[in-house]
JSON list of C-alpha atoms in Angstrom, two decimals:
[
{"chain": "A", "resi": 58, "resn": "UNK", "atom": "CA", "xyz": [11.81, 15.50, -6.82]},
{"chain": "A", "resi": 59, "resn": "UNK", "atom": "CA", "xyz": [11.19, 12.47, -8.99]},
{"chain": "A", "resi": 60, "resn": "UNK", "atom": "CA", "xyz": [10.07, 10.67, -5.92]},
{"chain": "A", "resi": 61, "resn": "UNK", "atom": "CA", "xyz": [10.00, 6.74, -6.39]},
{"chain": "A", "resi": 62, "resn": "UNK", "atom": "CA", "xyz": [10.61, 5.35, -9.90]},
{"chain": "A", "resi": 63, "resn": "UNK", "atom": "CA", "xyz": [10.68, 2.10, -10.81]},
{"chain": "A", "resi": 64, "resn": "UNK", "atom": "CA", "xyz": [12.03, 0.33, -13.70]},
{"chain": "A", "resi": 65, "resn": "UNK", "atom": "CA", "xyz": [10.71, -1.45, -15.99]},
{"chain": "A", "resi": 66, "resn": "UNK", "atom": "CA", "xyz": [7.06, -0.38, -15.99]},
{"chain": "A", "resi": 67, "resn": "UNK", "atom": "CA", "xyz": [6.51, -3.97, -17.85]},
{"chain": "A", "resi": 68, "resn": "UNK", "atom": "CA", "xyz": [8.23, -7.37, -17.95]},
{"chain": "A", "resi": 69, "resn": "UNK", "atom": "CA", "xyz": [7.38, -10.67, -19.15]},
{"chain": "A", "resi": 70, "resn": "UNK", "atom": "CA", "xyz": [9.64, -13.50, -18.14]},
{"chain": "A", "resi": 71, "resn": "UNK", "atom": "CA", "xyz": [9.67, -17.01, -18.71]},
{"chain": "A", "resi": 72, "resn": "UNK", "atom": "CA", "xyz": [9.30, -19.86, -15.91]},
{"chain": "A", "resi": 73, "resn": "UNK", "atom": "CA", "xyz": [13.05, -20.00, -14.58]},
{"chain": "A", "resi": 74, "resn": "UNK", "atom": "CA", "xyz": [14.50, -17.10, -15.48]},
{"chain": "A", "resi": 75, "resn": "UNK", "atom": "CA", "xyz": [15.81, -14.27, -13.13]},
{"chain": "A", "resi": 76, "resn": "UNK", "atom": "CA", "xyz": [15.43, -10.65, -13.46]},
{"chain": "A", "resi": 77, "resn": "UNK", "atom": "CA", "xyz": [15.90, -7.29, -11.17]},
{"chain": "A", "resi": 78, "resn": "UNK", "atom": "CA", "xyz": [13.37, -4.89, -10.32]},
{"chain": "A", "resi": 79, "resn": "UNK", "atom": "CA", "xyz": [14.68, -1.52, -9.97]},
{"chain": "A", "resi": 80, "resn": "UNK", "atom": "CA", "xyz": [13.59, 0.98, -7.27]},
{"chain": "A", "resi": 81, "resn": "UNK", "atom": "CA", "xyz": [15.04, 4.41, -6.46]},
{"chain": "A", "resi": 82, "resn": "UNK", "atom": "CA", "xyz": [14.20, 7.45, -4.36]},
{"chain": "A", "resi": 83, "resn": "UNK", "atom": "CA", "xyz": [15.40, 10.61, -4.08]},
{"chain": "A", "resi": 84, "resn": "UNK", "atom": "CA", "xyz": [14.01, 11.90, -0.95]},
{"chain": "A", "resi": 85, "resn": "UNK", "atom": "CA", "xyz": [16.65, 10.58, 1.33]},
{"chain": "A", "resi": 86, "resn": "UNK", "atom": "CA", "xyz": [14.36, 8.05, 3.06]},
{"chain": "A", "resi": 87, "resn": "UNK", "atom": "CA", "xyz": [15.25, 5.55, 5.58]},
{"chain": "A", "resi": 88, "resn": "UNK", "atom": "CA", "xyz": [12.80, 2.91, 4.96]},
{"chain": "A", "resi": 89, "resn": "UNK", "atom": "CA", "xyz": [11.89, 0.92, 1.65]},
{"chain": "A", "resi": 90, "resn": "UNK", "atom": "CA", "xyz": [9.89, -1.70, 0.60]},
{"chain": "A", "resi": 91, "resn": "UNK", "atom": "CA", "xyz": [8.40, -3.86, -1.88]},
{"chain": "A", "resi": 92, "resn": "UNK", "atom": "CA", "xyz": [4.81, -4.89, -2.30]},
{"chain": "A", "resi": 93, "resn": "UNK", "atom": "CA", "xyz": [2.93, -7.27, -4.80]},
{"chain": "A", "resi": 94, "resn": "UNK", "atom": "CA", "xyz": [-0.65, -6.59, -5.43]},
{"chain": "A", "resi": 95, "resn": "UNK", "atom": "CA", "xyz": [-2.50, -9.46, -6.40]},
{"chain": "A", "resi": 96, "resn": "UNK", "atom": "CA", "xyz": [-6.26, -9.36, -7.57]},
{"chain": "A", "resi": 97, "resn": "UNK", "atom": "CA", "xyz": [-8.39, -9.29, -4.23]},
{"chain": "A", "resi": 98, "resn": "UNK", "atom": "CA", "xyz": [-5.87, -9.71, -2.37]},
{"chain": "A", "resi": 99, "resn": "UNK", "atom": "CA", "xyz": [-4.80, -5.99, -1.65]},
{"chain": "A", "resi": 100, "resn": "UNK", "atom": "CA", "xyz": [-1.31, -5.05, -0.91]},
{"chain": "A", "resi": 101, "resn": "UNK", "atom": "CA", "xyz": [1.22, -7.68, 0.67]},
{"chain": "A", "resi": 102, "resn": "UNK", "atom": "CA", "xyz": [5.26, -6.94, 1.82]},
{"chain": "A", "resi": 103, "resn": "UNK", "atom": "CA", "xyz": [7.81, -8.75, 0.04]},
{"chain": "A", "resi": 104, "resn": "UNK", "atom": "CA", "xyz": [11.06, -7.40, 1.73]},
{"chain": "A", "resi": 105, "resn": "UNK", "atom": "CA", "xyz": [11.63, -4.18, 3.44]},
{"chain": "A", "resi": 106, "resn": "UNK", "atom": "CA", "xyz": [14.86, -2.54, 4.42]},
{"chain": "A", "resi": 107, "resn": "UNK", "atom": "CA", "xyz": [15.23, 0.41, 7.17]},
{"chain": "A", "resi": 108, "resn": "UNK", "atom": "CA", "xyz": [18.53, 1.73, 5.94]},
{"chain": "A", "resi": 109, "resn": "UNK", "atom": "CA", "xyz": [21.52, 1.06, 3.82]},
{"chain": "A", "resi": 110, "resn": "UNK", "atom": "CA", "xyz": [22.93, -2.54, 4.68]},
{"chain": "A", "resi": 111, "resn": "UNK", "atom": "CA", "xyz": [19.79, -3.60, 6.52]},
{"chain": "A", "resi": 112, "resn": "UNK", "atom": "CA", "xyz": [16.92, -5.60, 5.19]},
{"chain": "A", "resi": 113, "resn": "UNK", "atom": "CA", "xyz": [14.36, -7.92, 6.34]},
{"chain": "A", "resi": 114, "resn": "UNK", "atom": "CA", "xyz": [11.67, -9.84, 5.16]},
{"chain": "A", "resi": 115, "resn": "UNK", "atom": "CA", "xyz": [7.92, -9.22, 5.12]},
{"chain": "A", "resi": 116, "resn": "UNK", "atom": "CA", "xyz": [4.88, -11.37, 5.02]},
{"chain": "A", "resi": 117, "resn": "UNK", "atom": "CA", "xyz": [5.81, -12.90, 1.64]},
{"chain": "A", "resi": 118, "resn": "UNK", "atom": "CA", "xyz": [9.70, -13.13, 0.69]},
{"chain": "A", "resi": 119, "resn": "UNK", "atom": "CA", "xyz": [9.94, -16.75, -0.97]},
{"chain": "A", "resi": 120, "resn": "UNK", "atom": "CA", "xyz": [11.46, -16.26, -4.43]},
{"chain": "A", "resi": 121, "resn": "UNK", "atom": "CA", "xyz": [12.71, -13.02, -3.82]},
{"chain": "A", "resi": 122, "resn": "UNK", "atom": "CA", "xyz": [15.92, -11.10, -2.72]},
{"chain": "A", "resi": 123, "resn": "UNK", "atom": "CA", "xyz": [17.12, -7.93, -2.09]},
{"chain": "A", "resi": 124, "resn": "UNK", "atom": "CA", "xyz": [19.94, -5.74, -1.06]},
{"chain": "A", "resi": 125, "resn": "UNK", "atom": "CA", "xyz": [20.60, -2.18, 0.28]},
{"chain": "A", "resi": 126, "resn": "UNK", "atom": "CA", "xyz": [23.94, -0.79, -0.54]},
{"chain": "A", "resi": 127, "resn": "UNK", "atom": "CA", "xyz": [22.74, 2.89, -0.71]},
{"chain": "A", "resi": 128, "resn": "UNK", "atom": "CA", "xyz": [20.15, 5.01, 0.63]},
{"chain": "A", "resi": 129, "resn": "UNK", "atom": "CA", "xyz": [18.77, 5.69, -2.88]},
{"chain": "A", "resi": 130, "resn": "UNK", "atom": "CA", "xyz": [18.28, 2.24, -4.30]},
{"chain": "A", "resi": 131, "resn": "UNK", "atom": "CA", "xyz": [16.47, -0.88, -3.29]},
{"chain": "A", "resi": 132, "resn": "UNK", "atom": "CA", "xyz": [16.67, -3.58, -5.81]},
{"chain": "A", "resi": 133, "resn": "UNK", "atom": "CA", "xyz": [14.07, -6.54, -5.89]},
{"chain": "A", "resi": 134, "resn": "UNK", "atom": "CA", "xyz": [15.76, -9.85, -7.19]},
{"chain": "A", "resi": 135, "resn": "UNK", "atom": "CA", "xyz": [13.27, -12.68, -8.55]},
{"chain": "A", "resi": 136, "resn": "UNK", "atom": "CA", "xyz": [15.66, -15.63, -8.44]},
{"chain": "A", "resi": 137, "resn": "UNK", "atom": "CA", "xyz": [13.78, -18.16, -10.50]},
{"chain": "A", "resi": 138, "resn": "UNK", "atom": "CA", "xyz": [10.40, -17.11, -11.93]},
{"chain": "A", "resi": 139, "resn": "UNK", "atom": "CA", "xyz": [7.34, -18.91, -11.52]},
{"chain": "A", "resi": 140, "resn": "UNK", "atom": "CA", "xyz": [3.79, -18.11, -12.72]},
{"chain": "A", "resi": 141, "resn": "UNK", "atom": "CA", "xyz": [2.65, -17.54, -9.00]},
{"chain": "A", "resi": 142, "resn": "UNK", "atom": "CA", "xyz": [4.83, -14.51, -9.36]},
{"chain": "A", "resi": 143, "resn": "UNK", "atom": "CA", "xyz": [2.96, -12.67, -11.90]},
{"chain": "A", "resi": 144, "resn": "UNK", "atom": "CA", "xyz": [1.85, -9.59, -10.36]},
{"chain": "A", "resi": 145, "resn": "UNK", "atom": "CA", "xyz": [1.88, -5.80, -10.16]},
{"chain": "A", "resi": 146, "resn": "UNK", "atom": "CA", "xyz": [5.05, -4.46, -7.87]},
{"chain": "A", "resi": 147, "resn": "UNK", "atom": "CA", "xyz": [5.35, -1.82, -6.07]},
{"chain": "A", "resi": 148, "resn": "UNK", "atom": "CA", "xyz": [7.96, -0.04, -4.59]},
{"chain": "A", "resi": 149, "resn": "UNK", "atom": "CA", "xyz": [7.52, 2.36, -1.18]},
{"chain": "A", "resi": 150, "resn": "UNK", "atom": "CA", "xyz": [9.66, 4.95, 0.78]},
{"chain": "A", "resi": 151, "resn": "UNK", "atom": "CA", "xyz": [8.66, 6.52, 3.82]},
{"chain": "A", "resi": 152, "resn": "UNK", "atom": "CA", "xyz": [11.12, 8.86, 6.21]},
{"chain": "A", "resi": 153, "resn": "UNK", "atom": "CA", "xyz": [10.90, 6.61, 9.35]},
{"chain": "A", "resi": 154, "resn": "UNK", "atom": "CA", "xyz": [9.23, 3.64, 8.54]},
{"chain": "A", "resi": 155, "resn": "UNK", "atom": "CA", "xyz": [5.96, 1.81, 7.48]},
{"chain": "A", "resi": 156, "resn": "UNK", "atom": "CA", "xyz": [3.66, 3.58, 9.88]},
{"chain": "A", "resi": 157, "resn": "UNK", "atom": "CA", "xyz": [4.58, 6.89, 8.58]},
{"chain": "A", "resi": 158, "resn": "UNK", "atom": "CA", "xyz": [3.12, 8.06, 5.07]},
{"chain": "A", "resi": 159, "resn": "UNK", "atom": "CA", "xyz": [4.40, 5.98, 2.57]},
{"chain": "A", "resi": 160, "resn": "UNK", "atom": "CA", "xyz": [5.40, 7.38, -1.10]},
{"chain": "A", "resi": 161, "resn": "UNK", "atom": "CA", "xyz": [4.85, 4.73, -3.73]},
{"chain": "A", "resi": 162, "resn": "UNK", "atom": "CA", "xyz": [6.37, 4.52, -7.21]},
{"chain": "A", "resi": 163, "resn": "UNK", "atom": "CA", "xyz": [4.50, 3.86, -10.25]},
{"chain": "A", "resi": 164, "resn": "UNK", "atom": "CA", "xyz": [4.52, -0.24, -10.40]},
{"chain": "A", "resi": 165, "resn": "UNK", "atom": "CA", "xyz": [5.93, -2.97, -12.45]},
{"chain": "A", "resi": 166, "resn": "UNK", "atom": "CA", "xyz": [3.71, -5.14, -14.04]},
{"chain": "A", "resi": 167, "resn": "UNK", "atom": "CA", "xyz": [5.15, -8.88, -14.42]},
{"chain": "A", "resi": 168, "resn": "UNK", "atom": "CA", "xyz": [4.07, -11.45, -16.24]},
{"chain": "A", "resi": 169, "resn": "UNK", "atom": "CA", "xyz": [5.43, -15.07, -15.71]},
{"chain": "A", "resi": 170, "resn": "UNK", "atom": "CA", "xyz": [4.37, -17.43, -18.45]},
{"chain": "B", "resi": 266, "resn": "UNK", "atom": "CA", "xyz": [-3.97, -10.30, 10.41]},
{"chain": "B", "resi": 267, "resn": "UNK", "atom": "CA", "xyz": [-5.24, -8.87, 7.27]},
{"chain": "B", "resi": 268, "resn": "UNK", "atom": "CA", "xyz": [-8.01, -6.36, 7.89]},
{"chain": "B", "resi": 269, "resn": "UNK", "atom": "CA", "xyz": [-11.37, -7.07, 6.57]},
{"chain": "B", "resi": 270, "resn": "UNK", "atom": "CA", "xyz": [-13.09, -3.67, 4.49]},
{"chain": "B", "resi": 271, "resn": "UNK", "atom": "CA", "xyz": [-16.88, -3.31, 3.52]},
{"chain": "B", "resi": 272, "resn": "UNK", "atom": "CA", "xyz": [-18.10, -2.94, 1.60]},
{"chain": "B", "resi": 273, "resn": "UNK", "atom": "CA", "xyz": [-15.73, -4.50, -1.52]},
{"chain": "B", "resi": 274, "resn": "UNK", "atom": "CA", "xyz": [-17.27, -2.10, -3.84]},
{"chain": "B", "resi": 275, "resn": "UNK", "atom": "CA", "xyz": [-20.00, 0.95, -3.90]},
{"chain": "B", "resi": 276, "resn": "UNK", "atom": "CA", "xyz": [-21.41, 3.19, -6.90]},
{"chain": "B", "resi": 277, "resn": "UNK", "atom": "CA", "xyz": [-22.24, 6.53, -6.01]},
{"chain": "B", "resi": 278, "resn": "UNK", "atom": "CA", "xyz": [-24.02, 9.66, -7.65]},
{"chain": "B", "resi": 279, "resn": "UNK", "atom": "CA", "xyz": [-22.05, 13.01, -7.52]},
{"chain": "B", "resi": 280, "resn": "UNK", "atom": "CA", "xyz": [-22.91, 14.71, -4.31]},
{"chain": "B", "resi": 281, "resn": "UNK", "atom": "CA", "xyz": [-23.73, 11.39, -2.50]},
{"chain": "B", "resi": 282, "resn": "UNK", "atom": "CA", "xyz": [-22.16, 10.26, 0.63]},
{"chain": "B", "resi": 283, "resn": "UNK", "atom": "CA", "xyz": [-20.20, 7.07, 1.41]},
{"chain": "B", "resi": 284, "resn": "UNK", "atom": "CA", "xyz": [-18.78, 4.95, 4.65]},
{"chain": "B", "resi": 285, "resn": "UNK", "atom": "CA", "xyz": [-16.22, 2.46, 3.99]},
{"chain": "B", "resi": 286, "resn": "UNK", "atom": "CA", "xyz": [-15.38, 0.25, 7.08]},
{"chain": "B", "resi": 287, "resn": "UNK", "atom": "CA", "xyz": [-11.76, -1.54, 8.29]},
{"chain": "B", "resi": 288, "resn": "UNK", "atom": "CA", "xyz": [-12.03, -3.98, 11.26]},
{"chain": "B", "resi": 289, "resn": "UNK", "atom": "CA", "xyz": [-9.37, -5.77, 12.36]},
{"chain": "B", "resi": 290, "resn": "UNK", "atom": "CA", "xyz": [-9.31, -9.09, 14.53]},
{"chain": "B", "resi": 291, "resn": "UNK", "atom": "CA", "xyz": [-6.06, -7.46, 16.30]},
{"chain": "B", "resi": 292, "resn": "UNK", "atom": "CA", "xyz": [-5.53, -5.06, 18.60]},
{"chain": "B", "resi": 293, "resn": "UNK", "atom": "CA", "xyz": [-4.52, -1.49, 16.58]},
{"chain": "B", "resi": 294, "resn": "UNK", "atom": "CA", "xyz": [-1.86, 0.86, 17.16]},
{"chain": "B", "resi": 295, "resn": "UNK", "atom": "CA", "xyz": [-2.73, 2.61, 13.89]},
{"chain": "B", "resi": 296, "resn": "UNK", "atom": "CA", "xyz": [-4.95, 2.81, 10.64]},
{"chain": "B", "resi": 297, "resn": "UNK", "atom": "CA", "xyz": [-3.68, 4.25, 7.52]},
{"chain": "B", "resi": 298, "resn": "UNK", "atom": "CA", "xyz": [-6.01, 5.23, 4.38]},
{"chain": "B", "resi": 299, "resn": "UNK", "atom": "CA", "xyz": [-4.53, 5.05, 0.99]},
{"chain": "B", "resi": 300, "resn": "UNK", "atom": "CA", "xyz": [-6.29, 5.74, -2.44]},
{"chain": "B", "resi": 301, "resn": "UNK", "atom": "CA", "xyz": [-5.10, 4.04, -5.76]},
{"chain": "B", "resi": 302, "resn": "UNK", "atom": "CA", "xyz": [-6.52, 5.19, -9.12]},
{"chain": "B", "resi": 303, "resn": "UNK", "atom": "CA", "xyz": [-7.06, 2.61, -11.98]},
{"chain": "B", "resi": 304, "resn": "UNK", "atom": "CA", "xyz": [-3.30, 1.50, -13.34]},
{"chain": "B", "resi": 305, "resn": "UNK", "atom": "CA", "xyz": [-1.73, 4.21, -10.87]},
{"chain": "B", "resi": 306, "resn": "UNK", "atom": "CA", "xyz": [0.17, 3.91, -7.74]},
{"chain": "B", "resi": 307, "resn": "UNK", "atom": "CA", "xyz": [-1.82, 4.17, -3.99]},
{"chain": "B", "resi": 308, "resn": "UNK", "atom": "CA", "xyz": [-1.56, 7.66, -2.77]},
{"chain": "B", "resi": 309, "resn": "UNK", "atom": "CA", "xyz": [-1.59, 8.34, 1.09]},
{"chain": "B", "resi": 310, "resn": "UNK", "atom": "CA", "xyz": [-4.83, 10.02, 3.09]},
{"chain": "B", "resi": 311, "resn": "UNK", "atom": "CA", "xyz": [-4.32, 9.85, 6.56]},
{"chain": "B", "resi": 312, "resn": "UNK", "atom": "CA", "xyz": [-3.00, 8.27, 9.56]},
{"chain": "B", "resi": 313, "resn": "UNK", "atom": "CA", "xyz": [-5.46, 7.74, 12.67]},
{"chain": "B", "resi": 314, "resn": "UNK", "atom": "CA", "xyz": [-3.57, 6.98, 15.76]},
{"chain": "B", "resi": 315, "resn": "UNK", "atom": "CA", "xyz": [-4.71, 5.58, 19.05]},
{"chain": "B", "resi": 316, "resn": "UNK", "atom": "CA", "xyz": [-7.24, 8.18, 20.72]},
{"chain": "B", "resi": 317, "resn": "UNK", "atom": "CA", "xyz": [-10.50, 7.88, 18.57]},
{"chain": "B", "resi": 318, "resn": "UNK", "atom": "CA", "xyz": [-9.50, 11.26, 17.00]},
{"chain": "B", "resi": 319, "resn": "UNK", "atom": "CA", "xyz": [-11.43, 12.05, 13.45]},
{"chain": "B", "resi": 320, "resn": "UNK", "atom": "CA", "xyz": [-8.94, 13.14, 11.28]},
{"chain": "B", "resi": 321, "resn": "UNK", "atom": "CA", "xyz": [-9.67, 14.76, 8.03]},
{"chain": "B", "resi": 322, "resn": "UNK", "atom": "CA", "xyz": [-9.16, 16.87, 4.93]},
{"chain": "B", "resi": 323, "resn": "UNK", "atom": "CA", "xyz": [-11.58, 18.73, 2.72]},
{"chain": "B", "resi": 324, "resn": "UNK", "atom": "CA", "xyz": [-14.61, 16.01, 2.31]},
{"chain": "B", "resi": 325, "resn": "UNK", "atom": "CA", "xyz": [-12.89, 12.92, 3.32]},
{"chain": "B", "resi": 326, "resn": "UNK", "atom": "CA", "xyz": [-12.56, 12.27, 6.80]},
{"chain": "B", "resi": 327, "resn": "UNK", "atom": "CA", "xyz": [-12.00, 9.10, 9.09]},
{"chain": "B", "resi": 328, "resn": "UNK", "atom": "CA", "xyz": [-12.41, 7.85, 12.54]},
{"chain": "B", "resi": 329, "resn": "UNK", "atom": "CA", "xyz": [-10.68, 5.38, 14.96]},
{"chain": "B", "resi": 330, "resn": "UNK", "atom": "CA", "xyz": [-12.35, 3.25, 17.40]},
{"chain": "B", "resi": 331, "resn": "UNK", "atom": "CA", "xyz": [-9.57, 1.66, 19.23]},
{"chain": "B", "resi": 332, "resn": "UNK", "atom": "CA", "xyz": [-11.93, -0.34, 21.23]},
{"chain": "B", "resi": 333, "resn": "UNK", "atom": "CA", "xyz": [-13.62, -1.95, 18.46]},
{"chain": "B", "resi": 334, "resn": "UNK", "atom": "CA", "xyz": [-10.55, -2.39, 16.09]},
{"chain": "B", "resi": 335, "resn": "UNK", "atom": "CA", "xyz": [-12.21, -0.62, 13.84]},
{"chain": "B", "resi": 336, "resn": "UNK", "atom": "CA", "xyz": [-11.87, 2.42, 11.54]},
{"chain": "B", "resi": 337, "resn": "UNK", "atom": "CA", "xyz": [-14.38, 4.06, 9.22]},
{"chain": "B", "resi": 338, "resn": "UNK", "atom": "CA", "xyz": [-13.69, 6.69, 6.30]},
{"chain": "B", "resi": 339, "resn": "UNK", "atom": "CA", "xyz": [-16.16, 9.05, 5.27]},
{"chain": "B", "resi": 340, "resn": "UNK", "atom": "CA", "xyz": [-16.60, 10.49, 1.98]},
{"chain": "B", "resi": 341, "resn": "UNK", "atom": "CA", "xyz": [-19.33, 13.43, 2.15]},
{"chain": "B", "resi": 342, "resn": "UNK", "atom": "CA", "xyz": [-20.36, 14.93, -1.34]},
{"chain": "B", "resi": 343, "resn": "UNK", "atom": "CA", "xyz": [-18.73, 12.71, -3.57]},
{"chain": "B", "resi": 344, "resn": "UNK", "atom": "CA", "xyz": [-16.81, 14.17, -6.55]},
{"chain": "B", "resi": 345, "resn": "UNK", "atom": "CA", "xyz": [-15.83, 12.16, -9.87]},
{"chain": "B", "resi": 346, "resn": "UNK", "atom": "CA", "xyz": [-12.55, 12.63, -8.40]},
{"chain": "B", "resi": 347, "resn": "UNK", "atom": "CA", "xyz": [-12.94, 10.31, -5.60]},
{"chain": "B", "resi": 348, "resn": "UNK", "atom": "CA", "xyz": [-13.53, 7.16, -7.77]},
{"chain": "B", "resi": 349, "resn": "UNK", "atom": "CA", "xyz": [-10.78, 4.54, -7.00]},
{"chain": "B", "resi": 350, "resn": "UNK", "atom": "CA", "xyz": [-9.67, 1.87, -4.79]},
{"chain": "B", "resi": 351, "resn": "UNK", "atom": "CA", "xyz": [-9.39, 2.89, -1.06]},
{"chain": "B", "resi": 352, "resn": "UNK", "atom": "CA", "xyz": [-7.54, 0.79, 1.40]},
{"chain": "B", "resi": 353, "resn": "UNK", "atom": "CA", "xyz": [-6.82, 0.62, 4.87]},
{"chain": "B", "resi": 354, "resn": "UNK", "atom": "CA", "xyz": [-3.70, -0.54, 6.28]},
{"chain": "B", "resi": 355, "resn": "UNK", "atom": "CA", "xyz": [-3.21, -1.41, 9.93]},
{"chain": "B", "resi": 356, "resn": "UNK", "atom": "CA", "xyz": [-0.29, -1.50, 12.35]},
{"chain": "B", "resi": 357, "resn": "UNK", "atom": "CA", "xyz": [-0.50, -3.82, 15.21]},
{"chain": "B", "resi": 358, "resn": "UNK", "atom": "CA", "xyz": [1.77, -4.51, 18.29]},
{"chain": "B", "resi": 359, "resn": "UNK", "atom": "CA", "xyz": [5.01, -6.47, 17.21]},
{"chain": "B", "resi": 360, "resn": "UNK", "atom": "CA", "xyz": [4.74, -6.10, 13.91]},
{"chain": "B", "resi": 361, "resn": "UNK", "atom": "CA", "xyz": [6.95, -3.87, 11.74]},
{"chain": "B", "resi": 362, "resn": "UNK", "atom": "CA", "xyz": [4.74, -3.39, 8.65]},
{"chain": "B", "resi": 363, "resn": "UNK", "atom": "CA", "xyz": [1.37, -2.44, 7.97]},
{"chain": "B", "resi": 364, "resn": "UNK", "atom": "CA", "xyz": [-1.38, -5.23, 7.08]},
{"chain": "B", "resi": 365, "resn": "UNK", "atom": "CA", "xyz": [-3.44, -4.05, 4.10]},
{"chain": "B", "resi": 366, "resn": "UNK", "atom": "CA", "xyz": [-7.05, -4.83, 3.62]},
{"chain": "B", "resi": 367, "resn": "UNK", "atom": "CA", "xyz": [-8.38, -5.90, -0.24]},
{"chain": "B", "resi": 368, "resn": "UNK", "atom": "CA", "xyz": [-9.59, -2.60, -0.71]},
{"chain": "B", "resi": 369, "resn": "UNK", "atom": "CA", "xyz": [-13.18, -0.92, -1.43]},
{"chain": "B", "resi": 370, "resn": "UNK", "atom": "CA", "xyz": [-13.83, 0.22, -4.85]},
{"chain": "B", "resi": 371, "resn": "UNK", "atom": "CA", "xyz": [-15.83, 3.33, -5.12]},
{"chain": "B", "resi": 372, "resn": "UNK", "atom": "CA", "xyz": [-17.39, 4.66, -8.48]},
{"chain": "B", "resi": 373, "resn": "UNK", "atom": "CA", "xyz": [-18.68, 8.06, -8.52]},
{"chain": "B", "resi": 374, "resn": "UNK", "atom": "CA", "xyz": [-20.96, 8.45, -11.70]},
{"chain": "B", "resi": 375, "resn": "UNK", "atom": "CA", "xyz": [-22.67, 12.16, -12.97]}
]
């Protein structure tokens, strides 16, 4: 079991560029989510999905898009990167939902200049 | 809706005890604790459900007082491996996600 994997580990973007952060899990978990972690802010939920074809917004969804075409994959798209999106991004999965044990990926450190 | 954690940081010598608190202004269904080592992903420690039960594994335990909307994490006889940032996540009625605190940075020194 690889658990939750994320690519890339590091990324530098220029303002206005778009990109996709990849997330995959091999535990057959229904629930997947994206968090961003900023210094002094803790983890904040961006988007989540309760199953293939179903996604919803979290606390800080603006500027991000998600889709869930398979149980395994949950990519996060930055539509037009802004310096305020400089952060560490974590993908997580859980068997049933956020109120069960969540398994986090290793994170993607994104810098927008 | 974000819970408040205290202290923000604590330094311990090996073998000392520590308590980390998590407090919410909202009624809670459950409290979750995670630990994150520097440069790594958060790792699940435990969930506490309504009922005030105390849970634990090894020398790390926690309690949940639903009336006070508070949870405390207890680390006894700390080890170097306990160093990291501890986050609480709170589940409130009507929300389909956890709200995480800003973390408590724990450093254990020899």
